[in-house]
PDB file of C-alpha atoms and ligand atoms in Angstrom:
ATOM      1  CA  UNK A1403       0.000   0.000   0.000  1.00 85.00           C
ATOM      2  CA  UNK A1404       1.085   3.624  -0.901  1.00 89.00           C
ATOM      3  CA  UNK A1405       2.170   6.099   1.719  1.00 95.00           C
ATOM      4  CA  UNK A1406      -0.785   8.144   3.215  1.00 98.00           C
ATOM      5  CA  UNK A1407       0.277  11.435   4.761  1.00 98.00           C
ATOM      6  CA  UNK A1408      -1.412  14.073   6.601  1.00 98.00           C
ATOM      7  CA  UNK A1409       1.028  16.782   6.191  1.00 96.00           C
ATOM      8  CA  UNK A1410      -0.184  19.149   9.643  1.00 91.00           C
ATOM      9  CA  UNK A1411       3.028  22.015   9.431  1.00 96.00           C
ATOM     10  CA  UNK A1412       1.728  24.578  11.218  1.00 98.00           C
ATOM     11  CA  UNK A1413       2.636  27.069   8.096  1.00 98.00           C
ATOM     12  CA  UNK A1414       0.196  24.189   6.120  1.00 98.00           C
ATOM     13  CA  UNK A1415      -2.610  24.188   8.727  1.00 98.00           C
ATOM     14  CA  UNK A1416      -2.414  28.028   9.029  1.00 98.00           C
ATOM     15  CA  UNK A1417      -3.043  28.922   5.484  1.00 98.00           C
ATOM     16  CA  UNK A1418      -5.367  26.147   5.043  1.00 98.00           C
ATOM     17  CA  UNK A1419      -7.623  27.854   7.325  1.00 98.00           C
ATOM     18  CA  UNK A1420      -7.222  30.923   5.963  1.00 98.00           C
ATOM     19  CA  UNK A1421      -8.801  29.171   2.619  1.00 98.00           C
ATOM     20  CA  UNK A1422     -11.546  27.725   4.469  1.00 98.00           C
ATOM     21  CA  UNK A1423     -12.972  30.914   5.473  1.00 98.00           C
ATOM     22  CA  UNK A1424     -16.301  31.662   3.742  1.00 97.00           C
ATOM     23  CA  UNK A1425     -14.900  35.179   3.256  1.00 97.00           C
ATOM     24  CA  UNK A1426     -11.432  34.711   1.575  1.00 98.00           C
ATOM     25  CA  UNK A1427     -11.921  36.296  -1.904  1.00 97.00           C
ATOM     26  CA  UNK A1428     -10.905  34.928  -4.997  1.00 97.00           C
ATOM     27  CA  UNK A1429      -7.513  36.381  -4.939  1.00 98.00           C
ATOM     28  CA  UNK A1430      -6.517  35.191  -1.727  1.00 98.00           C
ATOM     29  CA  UNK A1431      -7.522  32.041  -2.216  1.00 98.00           C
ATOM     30  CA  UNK A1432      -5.479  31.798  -5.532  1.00 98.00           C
ATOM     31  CA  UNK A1433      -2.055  33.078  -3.795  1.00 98.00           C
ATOM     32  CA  UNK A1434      -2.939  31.173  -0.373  1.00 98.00           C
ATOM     33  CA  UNK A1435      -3.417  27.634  -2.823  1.00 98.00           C
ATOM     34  CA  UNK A1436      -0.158  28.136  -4.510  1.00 98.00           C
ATOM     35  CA  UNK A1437       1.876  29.030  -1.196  1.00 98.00           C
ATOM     36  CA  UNK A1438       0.516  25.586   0.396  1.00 98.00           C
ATOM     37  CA  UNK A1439       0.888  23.997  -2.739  1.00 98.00           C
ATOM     38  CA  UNK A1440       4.904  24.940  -2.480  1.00 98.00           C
ATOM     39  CA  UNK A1441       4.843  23.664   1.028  1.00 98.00           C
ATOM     40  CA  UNK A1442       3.676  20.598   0.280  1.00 98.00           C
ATOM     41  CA  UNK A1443       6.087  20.542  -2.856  1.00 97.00           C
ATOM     42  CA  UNK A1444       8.940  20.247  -0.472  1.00 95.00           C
ATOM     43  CA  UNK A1445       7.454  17.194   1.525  1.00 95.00           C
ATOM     44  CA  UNK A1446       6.405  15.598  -1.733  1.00 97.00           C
ATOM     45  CA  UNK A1447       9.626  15.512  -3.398  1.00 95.00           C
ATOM     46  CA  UNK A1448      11.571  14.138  -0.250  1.00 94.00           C
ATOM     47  CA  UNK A1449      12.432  11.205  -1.700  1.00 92.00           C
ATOM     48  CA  UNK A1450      14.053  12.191  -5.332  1.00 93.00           C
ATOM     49  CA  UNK A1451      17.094  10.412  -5.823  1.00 91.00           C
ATOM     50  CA  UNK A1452      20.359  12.499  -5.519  1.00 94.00           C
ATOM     51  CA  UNK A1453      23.547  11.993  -6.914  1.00 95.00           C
ATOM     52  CA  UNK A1454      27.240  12.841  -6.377  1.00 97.00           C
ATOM     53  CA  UNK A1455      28.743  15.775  -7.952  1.00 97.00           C
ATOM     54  CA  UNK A1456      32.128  17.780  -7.521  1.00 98.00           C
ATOM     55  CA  UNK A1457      31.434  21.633  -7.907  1.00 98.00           C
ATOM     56  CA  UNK A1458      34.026  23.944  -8.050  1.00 98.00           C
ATOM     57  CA  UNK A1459      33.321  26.664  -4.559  1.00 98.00           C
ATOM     58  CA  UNK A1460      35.634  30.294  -4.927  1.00 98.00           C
ATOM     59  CA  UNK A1461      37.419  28.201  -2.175  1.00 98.00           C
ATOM     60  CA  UNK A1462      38.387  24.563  -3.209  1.00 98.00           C
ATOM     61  CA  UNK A1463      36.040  21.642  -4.150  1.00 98.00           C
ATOM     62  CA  UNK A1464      33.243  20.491  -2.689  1.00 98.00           C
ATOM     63  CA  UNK A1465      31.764  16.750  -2.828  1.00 98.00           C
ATOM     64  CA  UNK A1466      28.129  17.853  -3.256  1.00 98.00           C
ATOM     65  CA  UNK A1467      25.195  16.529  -3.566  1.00 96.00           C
ATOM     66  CA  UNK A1468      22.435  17.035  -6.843  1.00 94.00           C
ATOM     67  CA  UNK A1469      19.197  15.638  -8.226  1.00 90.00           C
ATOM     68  CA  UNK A1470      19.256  12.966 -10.634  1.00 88.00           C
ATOM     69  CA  UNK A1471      17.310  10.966 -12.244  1.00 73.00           C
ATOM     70  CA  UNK A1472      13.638  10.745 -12.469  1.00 73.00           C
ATOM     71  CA  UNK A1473      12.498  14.175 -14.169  1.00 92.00           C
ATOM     72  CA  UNK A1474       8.902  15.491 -12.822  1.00 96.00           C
ATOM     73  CA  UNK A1475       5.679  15.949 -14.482  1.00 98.00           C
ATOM     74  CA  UNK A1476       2.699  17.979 -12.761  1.00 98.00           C
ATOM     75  CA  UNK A1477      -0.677  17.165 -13.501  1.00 98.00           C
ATOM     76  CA  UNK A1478      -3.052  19.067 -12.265  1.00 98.00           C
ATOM     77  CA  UNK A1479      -6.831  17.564 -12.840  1.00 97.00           C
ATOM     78  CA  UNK A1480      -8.972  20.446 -14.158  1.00 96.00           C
ATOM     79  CA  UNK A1481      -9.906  22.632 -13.427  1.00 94.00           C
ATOM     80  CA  UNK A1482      -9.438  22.775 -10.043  1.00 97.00           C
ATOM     81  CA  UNK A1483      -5.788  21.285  -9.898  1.00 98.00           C
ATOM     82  CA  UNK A1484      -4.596  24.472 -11.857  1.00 98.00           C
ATOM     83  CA  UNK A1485      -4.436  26.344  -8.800  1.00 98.00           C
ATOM     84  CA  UNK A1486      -1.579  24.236  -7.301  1.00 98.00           C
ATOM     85  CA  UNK A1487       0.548  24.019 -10.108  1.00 98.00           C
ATOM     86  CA  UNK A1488       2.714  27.311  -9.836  1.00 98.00           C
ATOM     87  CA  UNK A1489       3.139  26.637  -6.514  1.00 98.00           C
ATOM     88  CA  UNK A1490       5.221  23.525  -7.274  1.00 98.00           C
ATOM     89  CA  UNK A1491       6.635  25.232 -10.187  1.00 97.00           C
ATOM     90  CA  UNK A1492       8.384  27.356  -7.609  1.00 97.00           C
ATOM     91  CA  UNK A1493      10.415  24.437  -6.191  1.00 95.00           C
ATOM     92  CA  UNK A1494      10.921  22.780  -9.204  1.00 95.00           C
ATOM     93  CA  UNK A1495      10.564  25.155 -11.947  1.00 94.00           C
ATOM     94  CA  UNK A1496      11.742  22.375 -14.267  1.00 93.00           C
ATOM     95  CA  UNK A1497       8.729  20.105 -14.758  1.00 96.00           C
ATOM     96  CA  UNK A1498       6.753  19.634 -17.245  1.00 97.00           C
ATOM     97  CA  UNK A1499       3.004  19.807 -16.776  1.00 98.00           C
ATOM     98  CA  UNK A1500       0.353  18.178 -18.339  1.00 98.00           C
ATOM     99  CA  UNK A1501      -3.774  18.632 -17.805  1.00 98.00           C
ATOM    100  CA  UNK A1502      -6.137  15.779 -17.361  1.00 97.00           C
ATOM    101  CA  UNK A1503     -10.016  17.717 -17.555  1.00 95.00           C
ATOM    102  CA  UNK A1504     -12.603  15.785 -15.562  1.00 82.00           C
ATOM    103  CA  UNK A1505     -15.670  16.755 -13.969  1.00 78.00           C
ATOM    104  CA  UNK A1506     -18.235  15.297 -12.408  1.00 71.00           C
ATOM    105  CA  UNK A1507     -22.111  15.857 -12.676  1.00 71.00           C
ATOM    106  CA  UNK A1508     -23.059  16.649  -9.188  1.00 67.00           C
ATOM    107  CA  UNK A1509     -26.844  15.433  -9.915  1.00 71.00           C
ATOM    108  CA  UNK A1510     -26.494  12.033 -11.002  1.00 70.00           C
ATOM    109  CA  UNK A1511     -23.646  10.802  -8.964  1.00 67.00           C
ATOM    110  CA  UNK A1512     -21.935   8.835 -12.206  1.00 74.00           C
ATOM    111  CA  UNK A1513     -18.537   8.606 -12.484  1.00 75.00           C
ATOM    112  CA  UNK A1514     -16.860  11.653 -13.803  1.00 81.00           C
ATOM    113  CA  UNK A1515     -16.167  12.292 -17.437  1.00 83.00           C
ATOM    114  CA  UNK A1516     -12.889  12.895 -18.960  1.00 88.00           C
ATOM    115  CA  UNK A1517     -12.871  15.468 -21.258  1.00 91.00           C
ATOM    116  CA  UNK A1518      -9.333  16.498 -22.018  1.00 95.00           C
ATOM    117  CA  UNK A1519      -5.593  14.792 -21.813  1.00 96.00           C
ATOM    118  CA  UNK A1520      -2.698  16.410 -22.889  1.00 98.00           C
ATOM    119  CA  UNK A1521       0.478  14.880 -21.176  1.00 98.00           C
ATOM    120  CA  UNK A1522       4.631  15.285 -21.635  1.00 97.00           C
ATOM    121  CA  UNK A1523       5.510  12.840 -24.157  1.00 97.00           C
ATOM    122  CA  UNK A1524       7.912  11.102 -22.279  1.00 96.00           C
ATOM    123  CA  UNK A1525       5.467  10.989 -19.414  1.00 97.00           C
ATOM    124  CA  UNK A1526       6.302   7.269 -18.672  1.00 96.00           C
ATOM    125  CA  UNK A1527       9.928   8.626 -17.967  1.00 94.00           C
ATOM    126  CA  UNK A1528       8.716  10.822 -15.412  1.00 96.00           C
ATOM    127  CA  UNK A1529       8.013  11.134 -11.644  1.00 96.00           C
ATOM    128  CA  UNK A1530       4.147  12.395 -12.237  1.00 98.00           C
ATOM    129  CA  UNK A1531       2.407  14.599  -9.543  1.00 98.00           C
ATOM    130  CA  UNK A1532      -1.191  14.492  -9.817  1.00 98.00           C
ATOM    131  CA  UNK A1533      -2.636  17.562  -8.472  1.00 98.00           C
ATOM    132  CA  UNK A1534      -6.434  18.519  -7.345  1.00 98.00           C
ATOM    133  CA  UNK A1535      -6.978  20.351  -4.146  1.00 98.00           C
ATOM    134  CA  UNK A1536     -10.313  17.936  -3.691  1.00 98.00           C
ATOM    135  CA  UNK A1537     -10.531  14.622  -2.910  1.00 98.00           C
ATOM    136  CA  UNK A1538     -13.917  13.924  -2.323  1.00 97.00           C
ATOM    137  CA  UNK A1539     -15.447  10.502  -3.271  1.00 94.00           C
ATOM    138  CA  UNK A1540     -12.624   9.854  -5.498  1.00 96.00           C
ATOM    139  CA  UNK A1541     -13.889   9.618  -8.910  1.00 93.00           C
ATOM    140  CA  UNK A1542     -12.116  12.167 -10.293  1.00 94.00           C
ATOM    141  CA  UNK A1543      -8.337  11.345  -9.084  1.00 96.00           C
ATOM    142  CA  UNK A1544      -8.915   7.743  -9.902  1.00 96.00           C
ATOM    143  CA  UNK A1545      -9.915   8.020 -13.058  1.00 95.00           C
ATOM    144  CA  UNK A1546      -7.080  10.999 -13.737  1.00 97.00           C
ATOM    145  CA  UNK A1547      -4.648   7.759 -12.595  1.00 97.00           C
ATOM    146  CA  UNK A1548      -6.134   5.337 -14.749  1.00 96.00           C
ATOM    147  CA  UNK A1549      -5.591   7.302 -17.571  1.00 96.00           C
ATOM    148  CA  UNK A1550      -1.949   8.224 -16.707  1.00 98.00           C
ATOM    149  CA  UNK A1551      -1.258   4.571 -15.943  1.00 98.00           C
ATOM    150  CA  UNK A1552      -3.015   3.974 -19.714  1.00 96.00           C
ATOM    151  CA  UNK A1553      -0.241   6.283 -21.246  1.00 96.00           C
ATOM    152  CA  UNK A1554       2.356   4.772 -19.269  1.00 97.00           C
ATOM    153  CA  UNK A1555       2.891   6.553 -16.229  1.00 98.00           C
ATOM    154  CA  UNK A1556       4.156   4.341 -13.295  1.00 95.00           C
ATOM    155  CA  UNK A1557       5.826   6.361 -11.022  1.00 95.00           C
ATOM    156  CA  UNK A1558       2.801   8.472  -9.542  1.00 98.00           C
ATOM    157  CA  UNK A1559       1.972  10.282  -6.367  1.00 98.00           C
ATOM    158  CA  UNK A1560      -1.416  12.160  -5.402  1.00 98.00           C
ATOM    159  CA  UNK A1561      -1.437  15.456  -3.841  1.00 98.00           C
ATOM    160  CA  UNK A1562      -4.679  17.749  -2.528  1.00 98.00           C
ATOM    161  CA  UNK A1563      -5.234  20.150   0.012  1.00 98.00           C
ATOM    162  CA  UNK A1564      -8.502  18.582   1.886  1.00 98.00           C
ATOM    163  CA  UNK A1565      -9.360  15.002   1.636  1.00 98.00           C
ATOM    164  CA  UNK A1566     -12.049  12.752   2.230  1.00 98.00           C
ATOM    165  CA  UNK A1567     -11.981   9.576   4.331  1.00 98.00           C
ATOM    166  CA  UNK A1568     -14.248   7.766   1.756  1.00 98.00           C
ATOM    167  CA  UNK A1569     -11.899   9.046  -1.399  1.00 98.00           C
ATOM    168  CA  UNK A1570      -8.651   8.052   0.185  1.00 98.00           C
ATOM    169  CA  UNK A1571     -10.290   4.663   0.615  1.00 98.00           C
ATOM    170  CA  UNK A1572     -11.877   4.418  -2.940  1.00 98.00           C
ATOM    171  CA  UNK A1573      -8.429   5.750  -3.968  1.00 98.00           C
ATOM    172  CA  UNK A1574      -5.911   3.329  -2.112  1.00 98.00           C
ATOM    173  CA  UNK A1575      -8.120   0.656  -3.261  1.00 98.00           C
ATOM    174  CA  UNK A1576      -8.082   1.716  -6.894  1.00 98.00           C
ATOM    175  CA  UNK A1577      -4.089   2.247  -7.205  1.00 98.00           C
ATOM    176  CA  UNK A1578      -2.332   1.054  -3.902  1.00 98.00           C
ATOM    177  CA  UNK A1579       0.726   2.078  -5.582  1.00 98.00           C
ATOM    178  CA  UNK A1580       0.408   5.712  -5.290  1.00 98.00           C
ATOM    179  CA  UNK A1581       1.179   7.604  -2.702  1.00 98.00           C
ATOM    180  CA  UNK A1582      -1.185  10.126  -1.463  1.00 98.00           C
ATOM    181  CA  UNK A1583      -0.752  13.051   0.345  1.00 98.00           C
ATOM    182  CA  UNK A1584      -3.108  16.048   1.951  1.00 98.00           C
ATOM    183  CA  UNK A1585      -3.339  19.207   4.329  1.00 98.00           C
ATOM    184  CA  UNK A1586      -6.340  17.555   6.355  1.00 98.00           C
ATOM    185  CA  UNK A1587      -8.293  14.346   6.452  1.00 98.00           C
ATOM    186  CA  UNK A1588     -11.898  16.120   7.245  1.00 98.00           C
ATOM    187  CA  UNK A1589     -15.145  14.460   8.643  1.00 98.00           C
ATOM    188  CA  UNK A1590     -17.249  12.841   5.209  1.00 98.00           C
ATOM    189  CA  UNK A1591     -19.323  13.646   2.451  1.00 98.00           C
ATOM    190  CA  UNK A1592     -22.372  15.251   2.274  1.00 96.00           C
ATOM    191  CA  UNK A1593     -25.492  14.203   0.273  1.00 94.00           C
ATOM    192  CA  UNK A1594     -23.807  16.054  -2.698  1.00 92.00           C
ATOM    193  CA  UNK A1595     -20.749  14.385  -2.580  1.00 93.00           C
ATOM    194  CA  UNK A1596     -19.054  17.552  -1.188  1.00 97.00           C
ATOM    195  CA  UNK A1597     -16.556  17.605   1.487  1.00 98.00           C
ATOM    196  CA  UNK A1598     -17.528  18.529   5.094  1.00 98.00           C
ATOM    197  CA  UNK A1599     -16.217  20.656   6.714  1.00 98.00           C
ATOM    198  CA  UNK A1600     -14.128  20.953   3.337  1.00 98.00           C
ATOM    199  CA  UNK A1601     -13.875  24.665   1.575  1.00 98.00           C
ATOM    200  CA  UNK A1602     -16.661  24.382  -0.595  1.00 98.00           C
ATOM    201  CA  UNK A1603     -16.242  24.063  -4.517  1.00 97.00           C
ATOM    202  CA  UNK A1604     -12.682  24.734  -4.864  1.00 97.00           C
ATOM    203  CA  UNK A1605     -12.836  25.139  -8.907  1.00 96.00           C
ATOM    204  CA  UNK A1606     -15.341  28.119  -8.374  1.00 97.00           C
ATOM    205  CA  UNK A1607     -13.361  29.882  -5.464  1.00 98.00           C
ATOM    206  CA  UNK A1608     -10.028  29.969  -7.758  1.00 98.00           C
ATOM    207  CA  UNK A1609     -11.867  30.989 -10.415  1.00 97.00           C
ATOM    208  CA  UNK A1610     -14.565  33.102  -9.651  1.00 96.00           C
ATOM    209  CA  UNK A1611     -17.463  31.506 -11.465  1.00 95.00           C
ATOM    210  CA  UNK A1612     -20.358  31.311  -8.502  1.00 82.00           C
TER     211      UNK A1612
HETATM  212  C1  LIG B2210     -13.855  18.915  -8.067  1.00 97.29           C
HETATM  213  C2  LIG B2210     -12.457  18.832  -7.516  1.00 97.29           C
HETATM  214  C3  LIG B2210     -12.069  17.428  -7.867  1.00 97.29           C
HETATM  215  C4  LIG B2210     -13.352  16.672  -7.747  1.00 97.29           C
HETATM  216  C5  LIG B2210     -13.353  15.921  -6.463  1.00 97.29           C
HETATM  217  O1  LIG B2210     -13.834  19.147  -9.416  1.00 97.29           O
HETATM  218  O2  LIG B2210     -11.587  19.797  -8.039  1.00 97.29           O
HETATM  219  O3  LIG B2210     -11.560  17.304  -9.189  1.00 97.29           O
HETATM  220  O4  LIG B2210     -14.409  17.652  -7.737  1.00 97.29           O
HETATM  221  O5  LIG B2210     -14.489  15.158  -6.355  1.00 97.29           O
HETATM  222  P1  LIG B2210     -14.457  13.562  -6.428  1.00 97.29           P
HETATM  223  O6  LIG B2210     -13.329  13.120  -5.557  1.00 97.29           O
HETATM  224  O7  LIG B2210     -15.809  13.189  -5.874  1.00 97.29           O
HETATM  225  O8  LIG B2210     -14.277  13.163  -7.851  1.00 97.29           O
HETATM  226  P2  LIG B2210     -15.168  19.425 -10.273  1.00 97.29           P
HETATM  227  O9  LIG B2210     -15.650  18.131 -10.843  1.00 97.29           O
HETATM  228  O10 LIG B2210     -16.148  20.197  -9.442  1.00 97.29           O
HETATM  229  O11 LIG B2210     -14.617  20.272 -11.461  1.00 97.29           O
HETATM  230  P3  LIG B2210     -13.902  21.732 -11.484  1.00 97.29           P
HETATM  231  O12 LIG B2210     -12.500  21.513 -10.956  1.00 97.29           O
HETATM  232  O13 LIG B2210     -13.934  22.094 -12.905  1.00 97.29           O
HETATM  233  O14 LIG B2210     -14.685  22.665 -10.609  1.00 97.29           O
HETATM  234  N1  LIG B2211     -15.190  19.207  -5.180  1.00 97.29           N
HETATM  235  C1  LIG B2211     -15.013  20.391  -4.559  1.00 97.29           C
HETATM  236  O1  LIG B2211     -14.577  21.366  -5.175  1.00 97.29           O
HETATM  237  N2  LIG B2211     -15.333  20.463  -3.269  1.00 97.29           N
HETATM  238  C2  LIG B2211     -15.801  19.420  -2.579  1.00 97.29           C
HETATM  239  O2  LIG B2211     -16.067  19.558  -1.379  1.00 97.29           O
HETATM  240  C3  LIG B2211     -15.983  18.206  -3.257  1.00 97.29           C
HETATM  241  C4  LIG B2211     -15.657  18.117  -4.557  1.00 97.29           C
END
């Protein structure tokens, strides 16, 4: 089973409170997103492999240390996801990212559609962050997965901002490989499948369409 991890910095749990609040405007709640979003960046990536290298300091040489191998992908899951991505971008500006659209019809329950995929082409290659500050029931990240894993991606890890006991289930059932990682675990799911106490419709509060 993938790694589950509640990541509770008190820099993480501040902000993510700030986003919470009922009254944090559009704006705020874009910049506070991307400033967790590069918090979590730094836990996520703990584990990149590292190799030797000899660098040349004004004073002699040291035996240092850089980061090899894997190269990143971000993938945020639309539209929603698009509000983490430059946050990771500022830790590691070099990733590619590619854009899985899903969404889910909030009447009828079903799972939700894919409507776009547009990934790095080397995206097996890759170390892939899937990005969505939601995980509700589920649907939306498993089905972003299974269409990664479809392409070829392997090496994947999860990352959201408020989770959902019921979707990290449905989730570690789905892909036990992945490794999935949140701000806060809250209480359930309402009758609308939406996260309580959660933030309410995080797609709308980036963007400014309710
Ligand atoms: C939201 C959210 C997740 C999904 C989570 O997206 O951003 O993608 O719901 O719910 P689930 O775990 O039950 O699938 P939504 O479908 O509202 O689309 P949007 O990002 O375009 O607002
Ligand atoms: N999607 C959201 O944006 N919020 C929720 O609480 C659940 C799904």
């Amino acid at each position: 089973m993938g790694k589950f991890q509640v990541m509770d910095h008190p820099l993480i749990q501040h902000k993510l409170t700030m986003i919470r609040d009922k009254n944090c405007g559009t704006k705020e709640f874009r910049e506070v997103v991307n400033e967790i979003a590069t918090l979590m960046a730094f836990e996520v990536s703990r584990d990149m492999p590292l190799e030797d290298v000899d660098v040349q300091t004004p004073e002699g040489i040291a035996h240092a240390k850089q980061i090899s191998g894997k190269k990143v992908a971000i993938v945020p899951i639309l539209r929603a996801g698009i509000g983490m991505v430059d946050g990771i971008l500022n830790l590691i500006p070099a990733a590619k990212v590619g854009h899985i659209g899903m969404y889910r019809d909030e009447d009828t329950f079903e799972p939700p559609h894919e409507y776009f995929v547009k990934l790095p082409s080397d995206i097996e290659q890759r170390q892939v962050f899937v990005v969505d500050p939601m995980l509700a029931t589920g649907g939306s990240a498993i089905m972003a997965i299974d269409a990664l894993k479809k392409r070829g991606a392997s090496n994947i890890k999860f990352v959201c901002l408020v989770a959902a006991p019921e979707g990290v289930a449905a989730l570690q059932e789905a892909h036990p490989d992945v490794d999935i990682y949140t701000a806060a675990l809250d209480e359930g799911l309402n009758d609308q499948g939406y996260i309580i106490p959660g933030l309410g419709d995080a797609g709308d509060r980036l963007f400014g369409t309710k």
